[in-house]
Amino acid sequence: MFLNPRTVSDELEILRHLNVRMTLPPKEIQSLSRLEKGFHGELVFDQWLTNLKVEVIILSDLLFEVQKTKFQIDSLAITQDRLYLSEVKNFEGDYLYDAENDRFFICSGKEITNPLHQLQRCDTLLRQLLGNLGFQFQIVSLLAFVNPEFTLYQLPRDLPIVLPTQLNGFIKKINGAPSNLHSRRHRVLADQLLSSIIKESPYPKLFKYEYGQLRKGIYCKMCKSFKLIVRGSVLICNKCNCQERIDQAVVRSTYEYKLLFPTEKITAKTIKEWCAIIESDWIIRRTLKETFMARGNGQWTYYE
Ligand SMILES: [Zn+2]
């Protein structure tokens, strides 16, 4: 059972929007592609986990802080006797592990941060967190590589690594151990972990973009084209033909504006300018009023 659904991180979501509305600098294009790849890998891993037949509680994307140290867990599966902490990697291509020096390389020669160190760090911090919460569980920490195009050379057998060809075996192994979660202990643990999650603002990590740099207008929710035309109460995409109700598109675009500019006030004027193709003040005001909480009066009205 997946207790908390995996969602797109704010950082990825913001970059996706910006990528439609401006030409991203090369570094951000790289970040966007890295985040997309990582997120896709986690979805692939979740898909594998759906093959678990034993009783299990799965928690996804957990950011914690223990003694002022933050750590992120991609996936945590709670079974009767064990917690499976998985760090998911969607690496593609040929890699090499130098066991003697405990270092990771891309076969072309470039060294990368050793993901085993990251895993070890998460393992240690999770143990501390469980101790603080008053729980004792055996923890099995694993680095899961999910991309079928990934190869790791010179891999010793005793490392906590699951290769793409071993994912099926990994699932079978968990399925092979009886697990029932009838006692409340597991659910209490899951709930306590979820309530220990911290949220990190994505904005300090992002480059500084400005309103003036961004293309205005509503873009198609399917193909991301700005070629939309208003027909009655719907928007029709000239490129892919998909339709969306105007009020829904305005709400969607308003959430996008809120995410991109979290400190700006939402007013009918700003959203009209942002959406660009909606001529009617009335539609914008009505939609905002229906979805958000109106504050202030008359021309000073804003929405939260
Ligand atoms: Zn479209």
mmCIF file of C-alpha atoms and ligand atoms in Angstrom:
data_model
loop_
_atom_site.group_PDB
_atom_site.id
_atom_site.type_symbol
_atom_site.label_atom_id
_atom_site.label_comp_id
_atom_site.label_asym_id
_atom_site.label_seq_id
_atom_site.Cartn_x
_atom_site.Cartn_y
_atom_site.Cartn_z
ATOM 1 C CA MET A 1 0.000 0.000 0.000
ATOM 2 C CA PHE A 2 1.387 3.363 -1.035
ATOM 3 C CA LEU A 3 0.532 5.654 1.840
ATOM 4 C CA ASN A 4 1.555 8.995 0.332
ATOM 5 C CA PRO A 5 1.417 9.417 -3.424
ATOM 6 C CA ARG A 6 4.636 10.406 -5.179
ATOM 7 C CA THR A 7 4.260 13.856 -6.667
ATOM 8 C CA VAL A 8 6.362 16.060 -8.899
ATOM 9 C CA SER A 9 8.652 18.223 -6.762
ATOM 10 C CA ASP A 10 8.054 21.985 -6.811
ATOM 11 C CA GLU A 11 11.507 22.476 -8.296
ATOM 12 C CA LEU A 12 10.734 20.196 -11.232
ATOM 13 C CA GLU A 13 7.277 21.679 -11.669
ATOM 14 C CA ILE A 14 8.663 25.218 -11.768
ATOM 15 C CA LEU A 15 11.337 24.293 -14.308
ATOM 16 C CA ARG A 16 8.713 22.590 -16.470
ATOM 17 C CA HIS A 17 6.620 25.777 -16.528
ATOM 18 C CA LEU A 18 9.620 28.020 -17.141
ATOM 19 C CA ASN A 19 10.776 25.795 -19.967
ATOM 20 C CA VAL A 20 7.492 26.482 -21.762
ATOM 21 C CA ARG A 21 7.569 30.224 -21.144
ATOM 22 C CA MET A 22 11.214 31.124 -21.744
ATOM 23 C CA THR A 23 14.519 29.827 -23.055
ATOM 24 C CA LEU A 24 16.135 28.244 -20.031
ATOM 25 C CA PRO A 25 19.856 28.789 -19.426
ATOM 26 C CA PRO A 26 21.928 25.647 -20.245
ATOM 27 C CA LYS A 27 22.496 24.797 -16.569
ATOM 28 C CA GLU A 28 18.762 24.800 -15.889
ATOM 29 C CA ILE A 29 18.096 22.669 -18.954
ATOM 30 C CA GLN A 30 20.480 20.144 -17.424
ATOM 31 C CA SER A 31 18.747 20.370 -14.036
ATOM 32 C CA LEU A 32 15.366 19.907 -15.688
ATOM 33 C CA SER A 33 16.536 16.830 -17.541
ATOM 34 C CA ARG A 34 18.220 15.399 -14.403
ATOM 35 C CA LEU A 35 15.069 15.943 -12.315
ATOM 36 C CA GLU A 36 12.800 14.491 -15.024
ATOM 37 C CA LYS A 37 15.026 11.458 -15.259
ATOM 38 C CA GLY A 38 15.164 11.002 -11.488
ATOM 39 C CA PHE A 39 11.401 11.348 -11.157
ATOM 40 C CA HIS A 40 10.796 8.923 -13.991
ATOM 41 C CA GLY A 41 13.170 6.416 -12.333
ATOM 42 C CA GLU A 42 11.241 6.665 -9.080
ATOM 43 C CA LEU A 43 7.986 5.973 -10.930
ATOM 44 C CA VAL A 44 9.585 2.914 -12.534
ATOM 45 C CA PHE A 45 10.670 1.716 -9.099
ATOM 46 C CA ASP A 46 7.161 2.298 -7.692
ATOM 47 C CA GLN A 47 5.826 0.226 -10.557
ATOM 48 C CA TRP A 48 8.096 -2.644 -9.483
ATOM 49 C CA LEU A 49 6.842 -2.283 -5.923
ATOM 50 C CA THR A 50 3.273 -2.841 -7.090
ATOM 51 C CA ASN A 51 4.352 -6.496 -7.502
ATOM 52 C CA LEU A 52 4.727 -6.882 -3.740
ATOM 53 C CA LYS A 53 2.175 -9.392 -2.535
ATOM 54 C CA VAL A 54 2.976 -9.317 1.182
ATOM 55 C CA GLU A 55 1.521 -6.739 3.540
ATOM 56 C CA VAL A 56 3.599 -3.621 3.221
ATOM 57 C CA ILE A 57 3.305 0.117 3.741
ATOM 58 C CA ILE A 58 5.260 2.168 1.217
ATOM 59 C CA LEU A 59 6.292 5.742 1.862
ATOM 60 C CA SER A 60 7.727 7.863 -0.944
ATOM 61 C CA ASP A 61 9.868 10.999 -1.146
ATOM 62 C CA LEU A 62 10.603 11.663 2.478
ATOM 63 C CA LEU A 63 12.675 14.648 3.517
ATOM 64 C CA PHE A 64 13.709 14.609 7.168
ATOM 65 C CA GLU A 65 15.977 16.574 9.425
ATOM 66 C CA VAL A 66 17.877 14.944 12.262
ATOM 67 C CA GLN A 67 20.202 17.059 14.380
ATOM 68 C CA LYS A 68 20.178 19.839 11.814
ATOM 69 C CA THR A 69 21.117 17.410 9.025
ATOM 70 C CA LYS A 70 18.659 16.977 6.171
ATOM 71 C CA PHE A 71 18.276 13.723 4.306
ATOM 72 C CA GLN A 72 15.957 12.462 1.644
ATOM 73 C CA ILE A 73 14.605 8.953 1.196
ATOM 74 C CA ASP A 74 13.246 7.995 -2.219
ATOM 75 C CA SER A 75 11.271 4.993 -1.020
ATOM 76 C CA LEU A 76 10.717 3.256 2.293
ATOM 77 C CA ALA A 77 8.871 -0.068 2.430
ATOM 78 C CA ILE A 78 7.681 -1.122 5.877
ATOM 79 C CA THR A 79 7.174 -4.869 6.274
ATOM 80 C CA GLN A 80 6.548 -6.874 9.416
ATOM 81 C CA ASP A 81 10.171 -7.177 10.510
ATOM 82 C CA ARG A 82 12.111 -4.913 8.228
ATOM 83 C CA LEU A 83 12.266 -1.517 6.651
ATOM 84 C CA TYR A 84 13.595 -1.414 3.098
ATOM 85 C CA LEU A 85 15.194 1.936 2.416
ATOM 86 C CA SER A 86 15.746 2.378 -1.309
ATOM 87 C CA GLU A 87 17.757 5.062 -3.006
ATOM 88 C CA VAL A 88 16.636 4.990 -6.637
ATOM 89 C CA LYS A 89 18.970 5.832 -9.522
ATOM 90 C CA ASN A 90 17.969 6.133 -13.137
ATOM 91 C CA PHE A 91 21.538 6.127 -14.490
ATOM 92 C CA GLU A 92 21.981 5.121 -18.096
ATOM 93 C CA GLY A 93 25.094 3.782 -19.798
ATOM 94 C CA ASP A 94 28.274 2.104 -18.595
ATOM 95 C CA TYR A 95 29.678 2.734 -15.141
ATOM 96 C CA LEU A 96 32.569 1.311 -13.216
ATOM 97 C CA TYR A 97 33.052 0.721 -9.507
ATOM 98 C CA ASP A 98 36.603 0.906 -8.196
ATOM 99 C CA ALA A 99 36.252 -1.306 -5.121
ATOM 100 C CA GLU A 100 39.778 -0.748 -3.867
ATOM 101 C CA ASN A 101 39.260 2.988 -3.570
ATOM 102 C CA ASP A 102 35.478 2.899 -3.156
ATOM 103 C CA ARG A 103 34.895 5.254 -6.098
ATOM 104 C CA PHE A 104 32.380 5.432 -8.931
ATOM 105 C CA PHE A 105 33.197 6.362 -12.508
ATOM 106 C CA ILE A 106 31.373 6.765 -15.779
ATOM 107 C CA CYS A 107 33.206 4.471 -18.215
ATOM 108 C CA SER A 108 34.206 7.507 -20.264
ATOM 109 C CA GLY A 109 36.401 8.437 -17.293
ATOM 110 C CA LYS A 110 34.503 11.039 -15.278
ATOM 111 C CA GLU A 111 34.179 10.354 -11.571
ATOM 112 C CA ILE A 112 30.764 10.799 -9.968
ATOM 113 C CA THR A 113 29.727 11.212 -6.347
ATOM 114 C CA ASN A 114 29.628 7.729 -4.898
ATOM 115 C CA PRO A 115 25.919 6.934 -4.460
ATOM 116 C CA LEU A 116 26.822 4.302 -1.849
ATOM 117 C CA HIS A 117 28.034 7.077 0.441
ATOM 118 C CA GLN A 118 24.728 8.870 0.028
ATOM 119 C CA LEU A 119 22.924 5.624 0.872
ATOM 120 C CA GLN A 120 25.096 5.046 3.940
ATOM 121 C CA ARG A 121 24.366 8.554 5.135
ATOM 122 C CA CYS A 122 20.588 8.047 4.749
ATOM 123 C CA ASP A 123 20.817 4.714 6.551
ATOM 124 C CA THR A 124 22.637 6.225 9.524
ATOM 125 C CA LEU A 125 20.293 9.189 9.782
ATOM 126 C CA LEU A 126 17.182 7.020 9.456
ATOM 127 C CA ARG A 127 18.437 4.848 12.330
ATOM 128 C CA GLN A 128 18.831 7.983 14.439
ATOM 129 C CA LEU A 129 15.372 9.202 13.499
ATOM 130 C CA LEU A 130 13.775 5.843 14.366
ATOM 131 C CA GLY A 131 15.621 5.880 17.683
ATOM 132 C CA ASN A 132 14.328 9.388 18.403
ATOM 133 C CA LEU A 133 10.788 8.235 17.625
ATOM 134 C CA GLY A 134 11.242 5.207 19.874
ATOM 135 C CA PHE A 135 11.177 2.453 17.232
ATOM 136 C CA GLN A 136 13.487 -0.439 16.619
ATOM 137 C CA PHE A 137 13.440 -2.117 13.224
ATOM 138 C CA GLN A 138 15.952 -3.911 11.109
ATOM 139 C CA ILE A 139 16.810 -1.662 8.178
ATOM 140 C CA VAL A 140 17.857 -2.984 4.796
ATOM 141 C CA SER A 141 19.289 -0.170 2.682
ATOM 142 C CA LEU A 142 19.641 -0.598 -1.042
ATOM 143 C CA LEU A 143 20.775 1.337 -4.034
ATOM 144 C CA ALA A 144 18.338 0.432 -6.816
ATOM 145 C CA PHE A 145 19.323 1.065 -10.426
ATOM 146 C CA VAL A 146 16.172 0.930 -12.517
ATOM 147 C CA ASN A 147 17.266 1.775 -16.037
ATOM 148 C CA PRO A 148 17.611 -1.338 -18.243
ATOM 149 C CA GLU A 149 20.319 0.513 -20.205
ATOM 150 C CA PHE A 150 22.537 0.685 -17.115
ATOM 151 C CA THR A 151 25.628 -1.475 -16.663
ATOM 152 C CA LEU A 152 27.988 -1.441 -13.695
ATOM 153 C CA TYR A 153 31.374 -3.084 -14.161
ATOM 154 C CA GLN A 154 33.592 -4.641 -11.496
ATOM 155 C CA LEU A 155 30.810 -4.828 -8.966
ATOM 156 C CA PRO A 156 31.665 -6.939 -5.897
ATOM 157 C CA ARG A 157 28.794 -9.212 -4.881
ATOM 158 C CA ASP A 158 28.433 -8.035 -1.321
ATOM 159 C CA LEU A 159 27.416 -4.437 -2.000
ATOM 160 C CA PRO A 160 23.866 -3.257 -1.240
ATOM 161 C CA ILE A 161 23.108 -2.716 -4.898
ATOM 162 C CA VAL A 162 20.152 -3.929 -6.955
ATOM 163 C CA LEU A 163 20.826 -3.868 -10.687
ATOM 164 C CA PRO A 164 17.983 -3.596 -13.224
ATOM 165 C CA THR A 165 18.206 -7.333 -13.914
ATOM 166 C CA GLN A 166 17.932 -8.047 -10.173
ATOM 167 C CA LEU A 167 14.800 -5.988 -9.486
ATOM 168 C CA ASN A 168 12.559 -8.968 -10.040
ATOM 169 C CA GLY A 169 14.629 -11.046 -7.621
ATOM 170 C CA PHE A 170 14.500 -8.224 -5.081
ATOM 171 C CA ILE A 171 10.677 -8.201 -5.214
ATOM 172 C CA LYS A 172 10.564 -12.008 -4.994
ATOM 173 C CA LYS A 173 12.813 -11.961 -1.952
ATOM 174 C CA ILE A 174 10.506 -9.565 -0.092
ATOM 175 C CA ASN A 175 7.474 -11.591 -1.203
ATOM 176 C CA GLY A 176 9.202 -14.698 0.146
ATOM 177 C CA ALA A 177 9.225 -13.486 3.756
ATOM 178 C CA PRO A 178 5.868 -13.589 5.515
ATOM 179 C CA SER A 179 4.686 -10.160 6.530
ATOM 180 C CA ASN A 180 1.529 -9.191 8.296
ATOM 181 C CA LEU A 181 0.948 -5.727 9.602
ATOM 182 C CA HIS A 182 -1.913 -6.507 11.946
ATOM 183 C CA SER A 183 -0.327 -4.813 14.912
ATOM 184 C CA ARG A 184 -0.761 -1.057 15.062
ATOM 185 C CA ARG A 185 2.972 -0.549 15.453
ATOM 186 C CA HIS A 186 3.698 -0.328 11.718
ATOM 187 C CA ARG A 187 0.921 2.121 10.986
ATOM 188 C CA VAL A 188 1.934 4.275 13.945
ATOM 189 C CA LEU A 189 5.507 4.287 12.640
ATOM 190 C CA ALA A 190 4.348 5.257 9.142
ATOM 191 C CA ASP A 191 2.170 8.062 10.500
ATOM 192 C CA GLN A 192 4.934 9.352 12.729
ATOM 193 C CA LEU A 193 7.393 9.344 9.848
ATOM 194 C CA LEU A 194 4.940 11.217 7.644
ATOM 195 C CA SER A 195 4.381 13.807 10.336
ATOM 196 C CA SER A 196 8.162 14.233 10.686
ATOM 197 C CA ILE A 197 8.550 15.224 7.036
ATOM 198 C CA ILE A 198 9.925 18.689 6.487
ATOM 199 C CA LYS A 199 9.285 20.831 3.437
ATOM 200 C CA GLU A 200 12.085 22.662 1.747
ATOM 201 C CA SER A 201 11.543 25.773 -0.304
ATOM 202 C CA PRO A 202 12.561 25.173 -3.939
ATOM 203 C CA TYR A 203 13.292 28.860 -4.628
ATOM 204 C CA PRO A 204 16.818 29.200 -3.183
ATOM 205 C CA LYS A 205 17.915 26.341 -5.466
ATOM 206 C CA LEU A 206 16.549 27.980 -8.603
ATOM 207 C CA PHE A 207 18.039 30.657 -10.792
ATOM 208 C CA LYS A 208 16.514 34.146 -10.630
ATOM 209 C CA TYR A 209 13.816 34.505 -13.247
ATOM 210 C CA GLU A 210 11.593 37.517 -13.678
ATOM 211 C CA TYR A 211 8.022 38.065 -14.725
ATOM 212 C CA GLY A 212 9.129 40.172 -17.692
ATOM 213 C CA GLN A 213 11.170 37.272 -19.116
ATOM 214 C CA LEU A 214 8.205 34.925 -19.337
ATOM 215 C CA ARG A 215 5.806 34.480 -22.204
ATOM 216 C CA LYS A 216 2.261 35.327 -21.113
ATOM 217 C CA GLY A 217 -0.798 33.315 -22.004
ATOM 218 C CA ILE A 218 -2.437 30.028 -21.163
ATOM 219 C CA TYR A 219 -0.682 27.034 -22.653
ATOM 220 C CA CYS A 220 -2.305 23.778 -23.674
ATOM 221 C CA LYS A 221 -2.357 21.274 -20.819
ATOM 222 C CA MET A 222 -1.585 18.433 -23.218
ATOM 223 C CA CYS A 223 0.911 19.668 -25.827
ATOM 224 C CA LYS A 224 2.033 22.916 -24.146
ATOM 225 C CA SER A 225 1.277 25.015 -27.209
ATOM 226 C CA PHE A 226 0.128 28.620 -26.727
ATOM 227 C CA LYS A 227 -2.032 28.352 -29.828
ATOM 228 C CA LEU A 228 -5.341 28.264 -28.003
ATOM 229 C CA ILE A 229 -8.551 29.830 -29.165
ATOM 230 C CA VAL A 230 -11.541 30.799 -27.069
ATOM 231 C CA ARG A 231 -14.765 29.210 -28.206
ATOM 232 C CA GLY A 232 -17.717 29.876 -25.893
ATOM 233 C CA SER A 233 -16.748 28.535 -22.488
ATOM 234 C CA VAL A 234 -13.904 26.350 -23.711
ATOM 235 C CA LEU A 235 -10.375 26.753 -24.989
ATOM 236 C CA ILE A 236 -9.453 24.717 -28.028
ATOM 237 C CA CYS A 237 -5.851 23.920 -28.890
ATOM 238 C CA ASN A 238 -5.052 24.613 -32.513
ATOM 239 C CA LYS A 239 -2.208 22.137 -32.428
ATOM 240 C CA CYS A 240 -3.578 19.014 -30.715
ATOM 241 C CA ASN A 241 -7.298 19.839 -30.714
ATOM 242 C CA CYS A 242 -7.714 19.189 -27.021
ATOM 243 C CA GLN A 243 -10.342 21.188 -25.157
ATOM 244 C CA GLU A 244 -10.411 22.610 -21.672
ATOM 245 C CA ARG A 245 -13.056 24.633 -19.887
ATOM 246 C CA ILE A 246 -11.948 28.259 -19.565
ATOM 247 C CA ASP A 247 -12.476 28.375 -15.809
ATOM 248 C CA GLN A 248 -10.366 25.243 -15.341
ATOM 249 C CA ALA A 249 -7.600 26.654 -17.521
ATOM 250 C CA VAL A 250 -7.657 29.920 -15.555
ATOM 251 C CA VAL A 251 -7.424 28.044 -12.248
ATOM 252 C CA ARG A 252 -4.564 25.927 -13.597
ATOM 253 C CA SER A 253 -2.712 29.018 -14.811
ATOM 254 C CA THR A 254 -3.333 30.815 -11.507
ATOM 255 C CA TYR A 255 -1.768 27.924 -9.555
ATOM 256 C CA GLU A 256 1.142 28.097 -11.964
ATOM 257 C CA TYR A 257 1.524 31.857 -11.339
ATOM 258 C CA LYS A 258 1.346 31.261 -7.567
ATOM 259 C CA LEU A 259 4.078 28.642 -7.801
ATOM 260 C CA LEU A 260 6.328 30.791 -9.983
ATOM 261 C CA PHE A 261 5.770 33.978 -7.997
ATOM 262 C CA PRO A 262 4.890 32.908 -4.440
ATOM 263 C CA THR A 263 5.257 36.381 -2.941
ATOM 264 C CA GLU A 264 3.067 38.167 -5.492
ATOM 265 C CA LYS A 265 -0.562 38.972 -4.729
ATOM 266 C CA ILE A 266 -3.146 37.263 -6.911
ATOM 267 C CA THR A 267 -5.533 39.871 -8.290
ATOM 268 C CA ALA A 268 -7.970 39.728 -11.188
ATOM 269 C CA LYS A 269 -5.722 42.219 -13.032
ATOM 270 C CA THR A 270 -2.531 40.173 -12.646
ATOM 271 C CA ILE A 271 -4.247 36.931 -13.668
ATOM 272 C CA LYS A 272 -5.886 38.565 -16.667
ATOM 273 C CA GLU A 273 -2.506 39.793 -17.822
ATOM 274 C CA TRP A 274 -0.925 36.399 -17.072
ATOM 275 C CA CYS A 275 -3.584 34.447 -18.985
ATOM 276 C CA ALA A 276 -3.503 37.036 -21.796
ATOM 277 C CA ILE A 277 -6.198 35.473 -23.992
ATOM 278 C CA ILE A 278 -9.214 35.893 -21.714
ATOM 279 C CA GLU A 279 -10.896 39.176 -22.613
ATOM 280 C CA SER A 280 -13.545 39.141 -19.942
ATOM 281 C CA ASP A 281 -12.724 40.588 -16.486
ATOM 282 C CA TRP A 282 -15.899 38.990 -15.260
ATOM 283 C CA ILE A 283 -14.827 35.412 -16.065
ATOM 284 C CA ILE A 284 -11.478 35.904 -14.343
ATOM 285 C CA ARG A 285 -13.049 37.445 -11.234
ATOM 286 C CA ARG A 286 -15.771 34.805 -11.001
ATOM 287 C CA THR A 287 -13.283 31.966 -11.411
ATOM 288 C CA LEU A 288 -10.918 33.378 -8.793
ATOM 289 C CA LYS A 289 -13.803 33.969 -6.392
ATOM 290 C CA GLU A 290 -15.007 30.387 -6.792
ATOM 291 C CA THR A 291 -11.618 28.806 -6.219
ATOM 292 C CA PHE A 292 -9.744 31.082 -3.838
ATOM 293 C CA MET A 293 -10.528 33.095 -0.756
ATOM 294 C CA ALA A 294 -11.161 36.759 -1.597
ATOM 295 C CA ARG A 295 -9.549 39.361 0.683
ATOM 296 C CA GLY A 296 -9.956 43.113 0.638
ATOM 297 C CA ASN A 297 -12.534 45.107 -1.298
ATOM 298 C CA GLY A 298 -13.236 46.590 -4.720
ATOM 299 C CA GLN A 299 -10.147 47.313 -6.768
ATOM 300 C CA TRP A 300 -7.974 46.139 -3.846
ATOM 301 C CA THR A 301 -9.403 42.627 -3.837
ATOM 302 C CA TYR A 302 -6.824 39.869 -3.905
ATOM 303 C CA TYR A 303 -7.104 36.084 -3.613
ATOM 304 C CA GLU A 304 -5.373 33.483 -1.474
HETATM 305 ZN ZN ZN B 1 -2.472 21.097 -27.460
#
